[in-house]
mmCIF file of C-alpha atoms and ligand atoms in Angstrom:
data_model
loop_
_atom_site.group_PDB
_atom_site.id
_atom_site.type_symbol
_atom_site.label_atom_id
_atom_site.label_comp_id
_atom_site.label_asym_id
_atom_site.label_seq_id
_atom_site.Cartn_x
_atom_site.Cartn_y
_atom_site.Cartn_z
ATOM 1 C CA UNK S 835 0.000 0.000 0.000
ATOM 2 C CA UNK S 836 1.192 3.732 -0.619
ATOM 3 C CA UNK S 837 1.194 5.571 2.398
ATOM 4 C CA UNK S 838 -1.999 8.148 1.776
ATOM 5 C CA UNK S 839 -0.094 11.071 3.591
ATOM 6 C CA UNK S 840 3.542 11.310 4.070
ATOM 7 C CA UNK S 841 5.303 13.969 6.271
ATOM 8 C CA UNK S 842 8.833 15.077 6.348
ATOM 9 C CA UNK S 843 11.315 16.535 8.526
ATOM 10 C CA UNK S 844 13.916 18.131 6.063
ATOM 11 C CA UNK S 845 17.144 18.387 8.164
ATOM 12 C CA UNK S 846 20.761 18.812 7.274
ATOM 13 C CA UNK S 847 20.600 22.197 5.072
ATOM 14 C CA UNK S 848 23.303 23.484 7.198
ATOM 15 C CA UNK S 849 25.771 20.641 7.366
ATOM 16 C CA UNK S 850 25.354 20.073 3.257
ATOM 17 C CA UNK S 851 26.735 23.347 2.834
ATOM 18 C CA UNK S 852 29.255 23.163 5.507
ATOM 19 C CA UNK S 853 30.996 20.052 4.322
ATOM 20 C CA UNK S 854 31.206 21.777 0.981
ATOM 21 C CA UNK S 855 32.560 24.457 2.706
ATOM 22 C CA UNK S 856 30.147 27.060 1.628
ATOM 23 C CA UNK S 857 27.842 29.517 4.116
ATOM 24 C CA UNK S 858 25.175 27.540 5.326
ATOM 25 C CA UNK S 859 22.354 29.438 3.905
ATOM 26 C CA UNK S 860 23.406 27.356 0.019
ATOM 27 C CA UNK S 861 22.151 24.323 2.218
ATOM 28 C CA UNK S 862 18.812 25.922 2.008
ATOM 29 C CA UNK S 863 18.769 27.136 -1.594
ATOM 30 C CA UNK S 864 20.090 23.523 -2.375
ATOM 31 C CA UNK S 865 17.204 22.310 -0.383
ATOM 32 C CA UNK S 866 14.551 24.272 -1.966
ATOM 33 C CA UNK S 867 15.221 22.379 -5.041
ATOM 34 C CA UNK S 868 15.136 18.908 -3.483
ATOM 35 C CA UNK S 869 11.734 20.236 -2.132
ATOM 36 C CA UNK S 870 10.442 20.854 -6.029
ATOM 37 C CA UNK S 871 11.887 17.514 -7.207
ATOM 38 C CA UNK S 872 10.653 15.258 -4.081
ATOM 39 C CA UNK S 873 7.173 17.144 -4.053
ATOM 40 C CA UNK S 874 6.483 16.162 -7.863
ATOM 41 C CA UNK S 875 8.357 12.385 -6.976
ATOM 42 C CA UNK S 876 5.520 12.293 -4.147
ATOM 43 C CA UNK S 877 2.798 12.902 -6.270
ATOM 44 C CA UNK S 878 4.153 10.299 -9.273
ATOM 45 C CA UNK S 879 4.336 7.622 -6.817
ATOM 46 C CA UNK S 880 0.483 8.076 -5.582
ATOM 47 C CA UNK S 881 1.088 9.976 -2.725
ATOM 48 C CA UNK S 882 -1.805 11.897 -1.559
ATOM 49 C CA UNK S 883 -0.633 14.600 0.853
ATOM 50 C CA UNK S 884 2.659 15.611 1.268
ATOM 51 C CA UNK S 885 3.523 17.904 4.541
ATOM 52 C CA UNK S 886 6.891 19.397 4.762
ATOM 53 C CA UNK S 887 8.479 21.117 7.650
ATOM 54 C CA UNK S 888 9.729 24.273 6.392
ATOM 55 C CA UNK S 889 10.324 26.901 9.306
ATOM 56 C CA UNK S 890 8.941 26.429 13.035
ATOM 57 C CA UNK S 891 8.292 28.219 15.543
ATOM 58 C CA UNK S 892 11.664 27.842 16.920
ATOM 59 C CA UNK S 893 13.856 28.816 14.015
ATOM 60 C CA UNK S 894 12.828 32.587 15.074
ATOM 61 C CA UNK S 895 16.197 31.463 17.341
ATOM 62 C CA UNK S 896 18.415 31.768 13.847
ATOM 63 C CA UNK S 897 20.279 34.842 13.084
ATOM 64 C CA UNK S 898 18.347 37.213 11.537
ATOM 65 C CA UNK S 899 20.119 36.842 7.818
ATOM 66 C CA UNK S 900 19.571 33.026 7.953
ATOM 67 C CA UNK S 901 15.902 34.164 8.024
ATOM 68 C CA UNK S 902 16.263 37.119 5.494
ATOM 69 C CA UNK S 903 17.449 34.130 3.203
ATOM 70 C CA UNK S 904 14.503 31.785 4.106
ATOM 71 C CA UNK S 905 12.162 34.111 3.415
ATOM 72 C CA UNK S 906 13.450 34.907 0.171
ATOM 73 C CA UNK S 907 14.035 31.343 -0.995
ATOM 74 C CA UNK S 908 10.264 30.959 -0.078
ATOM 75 C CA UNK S 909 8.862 34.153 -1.658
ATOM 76 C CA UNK S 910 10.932 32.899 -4.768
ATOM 77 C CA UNK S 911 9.441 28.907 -3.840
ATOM 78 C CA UNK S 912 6.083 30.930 -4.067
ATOM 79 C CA UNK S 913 6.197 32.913 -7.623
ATOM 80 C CA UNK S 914 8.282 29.819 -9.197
ATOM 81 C CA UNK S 915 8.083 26.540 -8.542
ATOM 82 C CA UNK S 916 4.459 26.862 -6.748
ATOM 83 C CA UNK S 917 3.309 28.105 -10.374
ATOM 84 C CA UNK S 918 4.854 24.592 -11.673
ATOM 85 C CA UNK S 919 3.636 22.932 -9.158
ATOM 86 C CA UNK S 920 -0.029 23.985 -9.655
ATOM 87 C CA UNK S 921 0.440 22.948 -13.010
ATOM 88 C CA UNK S 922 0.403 19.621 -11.967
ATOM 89 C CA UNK S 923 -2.543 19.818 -9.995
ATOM 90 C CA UNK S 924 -1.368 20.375 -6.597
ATOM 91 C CA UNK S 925 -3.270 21.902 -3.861
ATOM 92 C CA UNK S 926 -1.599 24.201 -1.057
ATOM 93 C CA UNK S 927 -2.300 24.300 2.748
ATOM 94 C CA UNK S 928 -0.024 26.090 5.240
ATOM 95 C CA UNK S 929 0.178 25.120 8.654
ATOM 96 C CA UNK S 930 1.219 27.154 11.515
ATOM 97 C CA UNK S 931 0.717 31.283 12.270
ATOM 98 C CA UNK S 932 1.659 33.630 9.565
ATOM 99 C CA UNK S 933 0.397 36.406 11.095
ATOM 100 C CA UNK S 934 4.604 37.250 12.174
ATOM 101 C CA UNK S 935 5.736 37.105 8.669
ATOM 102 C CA UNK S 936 6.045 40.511 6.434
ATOM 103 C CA UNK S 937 3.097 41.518 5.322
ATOM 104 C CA UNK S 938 3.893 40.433 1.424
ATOM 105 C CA UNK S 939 4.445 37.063 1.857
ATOM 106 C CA UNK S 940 1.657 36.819 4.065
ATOM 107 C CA UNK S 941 -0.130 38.343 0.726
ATOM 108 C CA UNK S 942 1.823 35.928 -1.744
ATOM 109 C CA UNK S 943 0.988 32.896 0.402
ATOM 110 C CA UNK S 944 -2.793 33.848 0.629
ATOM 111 C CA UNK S 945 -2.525 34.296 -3.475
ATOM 112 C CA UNK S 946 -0.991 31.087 -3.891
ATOM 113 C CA UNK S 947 -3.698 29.289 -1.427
ATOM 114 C CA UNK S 948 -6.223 30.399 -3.575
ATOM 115 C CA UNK S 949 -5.259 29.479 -7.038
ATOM 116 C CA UNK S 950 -4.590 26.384 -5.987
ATOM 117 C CA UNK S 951 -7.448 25.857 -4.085
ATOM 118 C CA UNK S 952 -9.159 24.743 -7.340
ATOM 119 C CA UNK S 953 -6.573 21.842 -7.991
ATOM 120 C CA UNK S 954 -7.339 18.571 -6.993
ATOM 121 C CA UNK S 955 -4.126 16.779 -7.631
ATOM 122 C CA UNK S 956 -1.595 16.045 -4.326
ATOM 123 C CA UNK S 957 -2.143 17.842 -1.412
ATOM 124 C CA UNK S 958 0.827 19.924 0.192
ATOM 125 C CA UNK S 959 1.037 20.743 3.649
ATOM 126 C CA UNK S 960 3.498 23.455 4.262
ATOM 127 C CA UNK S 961 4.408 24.002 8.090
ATOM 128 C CA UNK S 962 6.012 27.634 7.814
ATOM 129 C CA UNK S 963 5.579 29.059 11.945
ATOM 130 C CA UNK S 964 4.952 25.960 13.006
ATOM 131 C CA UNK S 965 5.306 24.055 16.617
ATOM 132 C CA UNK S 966 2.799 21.176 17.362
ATOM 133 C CA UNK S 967 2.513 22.726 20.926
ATOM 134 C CA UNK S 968 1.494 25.856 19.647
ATOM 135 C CA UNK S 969 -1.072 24.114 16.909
ATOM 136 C CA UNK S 970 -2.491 22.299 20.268
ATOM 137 C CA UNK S 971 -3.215 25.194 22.265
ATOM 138 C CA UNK S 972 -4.585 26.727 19.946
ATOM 139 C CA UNK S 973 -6.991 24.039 19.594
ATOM 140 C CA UNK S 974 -7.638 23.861 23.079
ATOM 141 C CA UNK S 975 -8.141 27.512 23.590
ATOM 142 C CA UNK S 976 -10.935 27.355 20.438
ATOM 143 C CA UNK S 977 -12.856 24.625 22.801
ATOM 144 C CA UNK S 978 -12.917 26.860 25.541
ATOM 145 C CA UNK S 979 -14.356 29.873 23.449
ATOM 146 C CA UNK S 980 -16.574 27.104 22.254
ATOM 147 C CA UNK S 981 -17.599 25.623 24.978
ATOM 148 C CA UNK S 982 -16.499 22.480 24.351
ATOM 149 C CA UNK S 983 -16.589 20.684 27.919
ATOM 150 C CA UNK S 984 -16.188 16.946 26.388
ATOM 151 C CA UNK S 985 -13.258 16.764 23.954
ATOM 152 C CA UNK S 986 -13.014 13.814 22.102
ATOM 153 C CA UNK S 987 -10.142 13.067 19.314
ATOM 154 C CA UNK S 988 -12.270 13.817 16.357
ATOM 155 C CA UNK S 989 -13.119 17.541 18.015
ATOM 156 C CA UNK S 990 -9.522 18.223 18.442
ATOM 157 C CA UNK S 991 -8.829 16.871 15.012
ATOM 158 C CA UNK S 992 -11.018 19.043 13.635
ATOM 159 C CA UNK S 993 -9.783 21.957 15.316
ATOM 160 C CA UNK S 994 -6.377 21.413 14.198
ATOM 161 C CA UNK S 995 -4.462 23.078 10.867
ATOM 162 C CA UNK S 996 -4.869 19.814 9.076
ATOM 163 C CA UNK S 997 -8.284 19.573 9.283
ATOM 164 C CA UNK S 998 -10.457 17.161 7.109
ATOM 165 C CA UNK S 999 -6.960 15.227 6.322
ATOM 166 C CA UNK S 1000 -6.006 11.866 7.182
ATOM 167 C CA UNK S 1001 -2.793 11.734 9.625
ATOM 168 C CA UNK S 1002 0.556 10.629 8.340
ATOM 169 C CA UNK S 1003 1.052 6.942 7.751
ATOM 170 C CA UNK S 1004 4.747 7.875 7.541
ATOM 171 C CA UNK S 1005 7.087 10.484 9.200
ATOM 172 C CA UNK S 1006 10.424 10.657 7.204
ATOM 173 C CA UNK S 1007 13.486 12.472 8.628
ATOM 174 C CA UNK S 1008 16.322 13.101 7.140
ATOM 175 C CA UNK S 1009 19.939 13.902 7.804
ATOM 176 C CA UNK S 1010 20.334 10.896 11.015
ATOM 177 C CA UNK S 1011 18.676 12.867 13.896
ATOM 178 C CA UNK S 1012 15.519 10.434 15.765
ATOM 179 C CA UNK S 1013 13.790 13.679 17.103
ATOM 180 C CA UNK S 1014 10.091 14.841 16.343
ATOM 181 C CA UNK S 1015 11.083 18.234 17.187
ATOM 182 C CA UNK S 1016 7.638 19.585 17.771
ATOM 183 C CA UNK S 1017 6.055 18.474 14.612
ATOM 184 C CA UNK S 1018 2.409 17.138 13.947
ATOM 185 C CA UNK S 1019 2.888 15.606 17.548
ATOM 186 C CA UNK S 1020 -0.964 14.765 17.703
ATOM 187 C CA UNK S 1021 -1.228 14.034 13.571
ATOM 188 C CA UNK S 1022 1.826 11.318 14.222
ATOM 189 C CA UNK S 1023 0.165 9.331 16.673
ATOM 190 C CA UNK S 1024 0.366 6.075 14.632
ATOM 191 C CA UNK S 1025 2.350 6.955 12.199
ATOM 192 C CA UNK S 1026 5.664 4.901 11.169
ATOM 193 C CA UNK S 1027 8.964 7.155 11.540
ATOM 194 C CA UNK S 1028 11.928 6.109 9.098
ATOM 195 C CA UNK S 1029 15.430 8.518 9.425
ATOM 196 C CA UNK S 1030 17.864 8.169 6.892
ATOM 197 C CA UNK S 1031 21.623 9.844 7.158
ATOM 198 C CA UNK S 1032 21.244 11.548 3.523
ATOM 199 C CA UNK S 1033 21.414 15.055 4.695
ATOM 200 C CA UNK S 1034 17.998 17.035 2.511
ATOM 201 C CA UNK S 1035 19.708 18.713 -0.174
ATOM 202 C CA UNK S 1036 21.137 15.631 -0.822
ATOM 203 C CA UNK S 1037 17.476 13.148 -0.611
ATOM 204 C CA UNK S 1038 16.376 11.726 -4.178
ATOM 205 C CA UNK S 1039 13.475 10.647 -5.700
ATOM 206 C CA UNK S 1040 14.771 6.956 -4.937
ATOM 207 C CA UNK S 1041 15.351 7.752 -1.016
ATOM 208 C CA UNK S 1042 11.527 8.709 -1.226
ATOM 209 C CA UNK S 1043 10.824 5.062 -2.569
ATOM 210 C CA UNK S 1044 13.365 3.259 -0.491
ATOM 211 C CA UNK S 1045 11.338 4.960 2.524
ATOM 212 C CA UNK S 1046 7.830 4.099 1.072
ATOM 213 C CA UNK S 1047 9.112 0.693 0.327
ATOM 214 C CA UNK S 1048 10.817 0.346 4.473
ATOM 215 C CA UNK S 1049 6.844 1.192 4.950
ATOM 216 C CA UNK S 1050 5.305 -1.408 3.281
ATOM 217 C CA UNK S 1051 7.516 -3.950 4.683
ATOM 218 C CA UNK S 1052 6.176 -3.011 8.397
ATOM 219 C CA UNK S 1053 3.467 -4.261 9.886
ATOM 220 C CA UNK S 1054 0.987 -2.286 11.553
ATOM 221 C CA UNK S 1055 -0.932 -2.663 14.365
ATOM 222 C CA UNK S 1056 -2.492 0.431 15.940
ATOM 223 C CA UNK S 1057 -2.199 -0.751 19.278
ATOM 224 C CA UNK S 1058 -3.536 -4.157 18.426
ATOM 225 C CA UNK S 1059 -2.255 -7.587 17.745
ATOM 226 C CA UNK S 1060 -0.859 -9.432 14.542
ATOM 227 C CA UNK S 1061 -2.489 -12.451 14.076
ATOM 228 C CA UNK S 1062 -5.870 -11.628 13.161
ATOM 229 C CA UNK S 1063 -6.738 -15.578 13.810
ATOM 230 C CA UNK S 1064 -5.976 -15.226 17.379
ATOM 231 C CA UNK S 1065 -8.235 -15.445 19.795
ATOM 232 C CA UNK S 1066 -5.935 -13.572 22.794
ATOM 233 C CA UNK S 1067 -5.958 -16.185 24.724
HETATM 234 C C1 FPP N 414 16.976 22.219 8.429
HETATM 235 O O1 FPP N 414 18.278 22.396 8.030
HETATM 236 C C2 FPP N 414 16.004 22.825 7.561
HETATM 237 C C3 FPP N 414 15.276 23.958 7.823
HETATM 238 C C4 FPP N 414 15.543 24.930 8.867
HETATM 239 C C5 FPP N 414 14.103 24.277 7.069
HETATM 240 C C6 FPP N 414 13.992 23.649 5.727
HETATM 241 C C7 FPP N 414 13.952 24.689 4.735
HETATM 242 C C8 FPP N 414 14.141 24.505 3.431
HETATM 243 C C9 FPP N 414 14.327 23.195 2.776
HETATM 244 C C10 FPP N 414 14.150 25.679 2.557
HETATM 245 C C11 FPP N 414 12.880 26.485 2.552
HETATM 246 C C12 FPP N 414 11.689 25.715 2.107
HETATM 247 C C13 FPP N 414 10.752 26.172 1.269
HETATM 248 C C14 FPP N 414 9.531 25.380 1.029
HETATM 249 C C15 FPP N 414 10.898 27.428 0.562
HETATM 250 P P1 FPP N 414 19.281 22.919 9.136
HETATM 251 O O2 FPP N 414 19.644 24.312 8.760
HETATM 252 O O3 FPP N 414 18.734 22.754 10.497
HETATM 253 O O4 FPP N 414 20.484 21.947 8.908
HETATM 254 P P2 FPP N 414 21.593 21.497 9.982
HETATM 255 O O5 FPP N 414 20.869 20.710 11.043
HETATM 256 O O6 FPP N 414 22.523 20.672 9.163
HETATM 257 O O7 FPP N 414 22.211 22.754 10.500
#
């Protein structure tokens, strides 16, 4: 089976460029092209939605050009290679809080939301803000304005940034770290987790399938048992 939604944690920018000995923002500029190329992989391979994790809520902590540059590589992500990308049918959903981002890419994003919003190809989730504690409170402090007294899972679902989707079947993390670091931490409940050591800039087409294929060898069992015969006793 295809994993329906994949998510991934695209780590190792920095130490691409650094063992090319370049500054580390070329790590990211490299990385926005892996993003292009492993988005339209994604989508060949039956992928429905596709999150990536492209600036959280804790990368405020960089210095202030390493930012300058992300937001340019994404404004120039946005007029470019979102254009090709709608092309092909894909749809766009950020997740996380723009509201601290200049005011033009705030405009830029909204643009690009709603173009795409007519596509009905892959779905791409991009987390730009974003911190699963963050998307959480949020959620919790909506139930209180609703007063929502008896939360169950499909409430807070539903009152999450990924709304309406189905959670990840597989996490993917690149560049050798096993952290989550604060992403989709209520989405990723179930979901498998496979790290590789090829630093992002570097992750192909065939990494993606070498990860889908790690999936489909594992066996899933929500919490349950394997043999379906048994009678647990
Ligand atoms: C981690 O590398 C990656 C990020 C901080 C964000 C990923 C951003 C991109 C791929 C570019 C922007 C994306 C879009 C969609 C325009 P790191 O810098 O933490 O690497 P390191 O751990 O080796 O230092």
């Amino acid at each position: 089976m295809i994993p329906r939604h994949v998510a991934i944690i695209m780590d190792g920018n920095g130490r691409w460029a650094k063992k090319r000995s370049l500054p580390r923002v070329f790590g990211h500029k490299q990385g926005v092209k892996t993003v292009k190329k492993i988005v339209k992989a994604a989508d060949s391979i039956g992928i429905k939605i596709f999150t990536i994790y492209a600036f959280s809520t804790e990368n405020w902590k960089r210095p202030q050009f390493e930012i300058d540059v992300l937001f340019s590589l994404l404004r120039q992500f946005i007029k470019k290679d979102l254009k090709e990308l709608s092309g092909c049918g894909v749809k766009l959903r950020i997740l996380g809080d723009l509201s601290k981002f200049p005011e033009n890419i705030i405009k830029e994003i909204k643009a690009a939301c709603k173009i795409m919003s007519k596509n009905t190809g892959l779905e791409l989730n991009i987390a730009l803000n974003y911190g699963a504690r963050q998307e959480l409170i949020r959620a919790f402090k909506k139930m209180a304005k609703q007063g929502i007294k008896k939360p169950t899972e499909e409430i807070v679902s539903s009152l999450l940034y990924t709304i309406g989707q189905a959670d990840p079947d597989l996490l993917i993390r690149t560049s050798g770290e096993f952290r989550v670091s604060n992403f989709l931490l209520w989405q990723i409940a179930y979901s498998e987790i496979y790290v590789t050591d090829k630093l992002w800039p570097d992750f192909t087409q065939h990494d993606l399938k070498e990860a889908v294929a790690e999936f489909q060898r594992r066996e899933r069992r929500f919490g349950g048992i394997c043999d379906k015969s048994s009678t647990g006793k």
